[in-house]
XYZ file of C-alpha atoms in Angstrom:
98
model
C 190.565 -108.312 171.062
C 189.904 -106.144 167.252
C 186.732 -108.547 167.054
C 185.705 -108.093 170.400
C 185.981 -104.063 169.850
C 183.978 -104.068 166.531
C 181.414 -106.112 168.448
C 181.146 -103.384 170.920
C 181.818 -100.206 168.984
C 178.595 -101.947 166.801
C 176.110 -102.187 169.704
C 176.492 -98.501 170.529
C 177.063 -97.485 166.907
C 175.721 -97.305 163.286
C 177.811 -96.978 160.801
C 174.964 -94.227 159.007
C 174.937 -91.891 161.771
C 178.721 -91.622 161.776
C 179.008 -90.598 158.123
C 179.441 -86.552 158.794
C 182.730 -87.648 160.875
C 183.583 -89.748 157.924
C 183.199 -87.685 155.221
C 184.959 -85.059 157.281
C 188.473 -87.643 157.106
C 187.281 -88.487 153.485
C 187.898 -84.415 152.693
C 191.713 -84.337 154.103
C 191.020 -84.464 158.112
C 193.616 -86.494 160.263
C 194.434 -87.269 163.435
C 196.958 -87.990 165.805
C 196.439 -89.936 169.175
C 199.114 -91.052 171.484
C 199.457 -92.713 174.639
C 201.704 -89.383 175.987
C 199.253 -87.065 174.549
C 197.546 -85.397 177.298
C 193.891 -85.739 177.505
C 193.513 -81.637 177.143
C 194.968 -81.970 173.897
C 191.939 -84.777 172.618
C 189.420 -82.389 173.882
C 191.081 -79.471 172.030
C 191.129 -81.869 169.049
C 187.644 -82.347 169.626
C 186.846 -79.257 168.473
C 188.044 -79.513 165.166
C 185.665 -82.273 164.001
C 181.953 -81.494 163.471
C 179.749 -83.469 165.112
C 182.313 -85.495 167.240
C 181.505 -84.210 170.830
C 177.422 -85.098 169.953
C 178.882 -89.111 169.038
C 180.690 -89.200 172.448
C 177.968 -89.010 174.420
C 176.565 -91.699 172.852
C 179.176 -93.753 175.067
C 180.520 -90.953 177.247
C 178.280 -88.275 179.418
C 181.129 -87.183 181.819
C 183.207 -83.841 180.765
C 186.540 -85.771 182.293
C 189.143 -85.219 179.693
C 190.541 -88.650 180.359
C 186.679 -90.242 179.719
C 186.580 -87.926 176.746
C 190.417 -88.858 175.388
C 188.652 -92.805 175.926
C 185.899 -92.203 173.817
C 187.562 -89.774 170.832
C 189.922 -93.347 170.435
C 186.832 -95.919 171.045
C 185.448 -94.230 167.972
C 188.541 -93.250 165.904
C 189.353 -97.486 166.411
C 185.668 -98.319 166.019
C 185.692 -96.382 162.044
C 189.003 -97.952 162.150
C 187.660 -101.596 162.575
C 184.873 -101.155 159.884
C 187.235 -100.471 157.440
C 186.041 -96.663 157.369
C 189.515 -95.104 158.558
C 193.021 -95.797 158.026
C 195.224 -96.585 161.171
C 198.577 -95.891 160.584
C 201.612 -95.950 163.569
C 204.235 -93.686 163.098
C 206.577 -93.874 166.220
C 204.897 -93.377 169.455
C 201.801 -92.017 167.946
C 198.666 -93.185 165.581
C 197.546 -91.563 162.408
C 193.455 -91.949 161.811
C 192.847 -90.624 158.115
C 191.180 -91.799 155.397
């Protein structure tokens, strides 16, 4: 399934035009996502990363928070997959950071 992601995530993606939301983990950003986080809270958690909401569309044009909570984790797992964020699970919830 992790190979069949990448594969994915790397059709819609290159790894160059994701490096602002990189660099942005790379300077102390994390962030938490969670199966009982409510899709409100992605989109406010949206906000806090430059650049993220433009990315999104890439694979996303609805403004449903649940289609927008998808596509904040498609991303966060994609970086994830190409080694350019740390995944870390910490009870119910995952830590992206760098």
């Amino acid at each position: 399934i992790k190979k069949a992601a990448l594969n994915v995530f790397n059709r819609y993606y290159k790894l160059d035009g994701l490096e602002e939301i990189v660099t942005q983990f790379n300077n102390g950003l994390s962030l938490e996502v969670s199966d009982t986080m409510s899709a409100g809270l992605y989109v406010r958690n949206l906000k806090k990363m430059v650049g993220l909401a433009d990315v999104i569309k890439v694979v996303n044009d609805s403004e449903s928070p649940e289609a927008i909570a998808s596509a904040v984790e498609f991303i966060l797992e994609g970086l994830h997959l190409n080694k350019r964020l740390n995944k870390t699970r910490v009870e119910d919830k995952i830590v992206y950071r760098r």
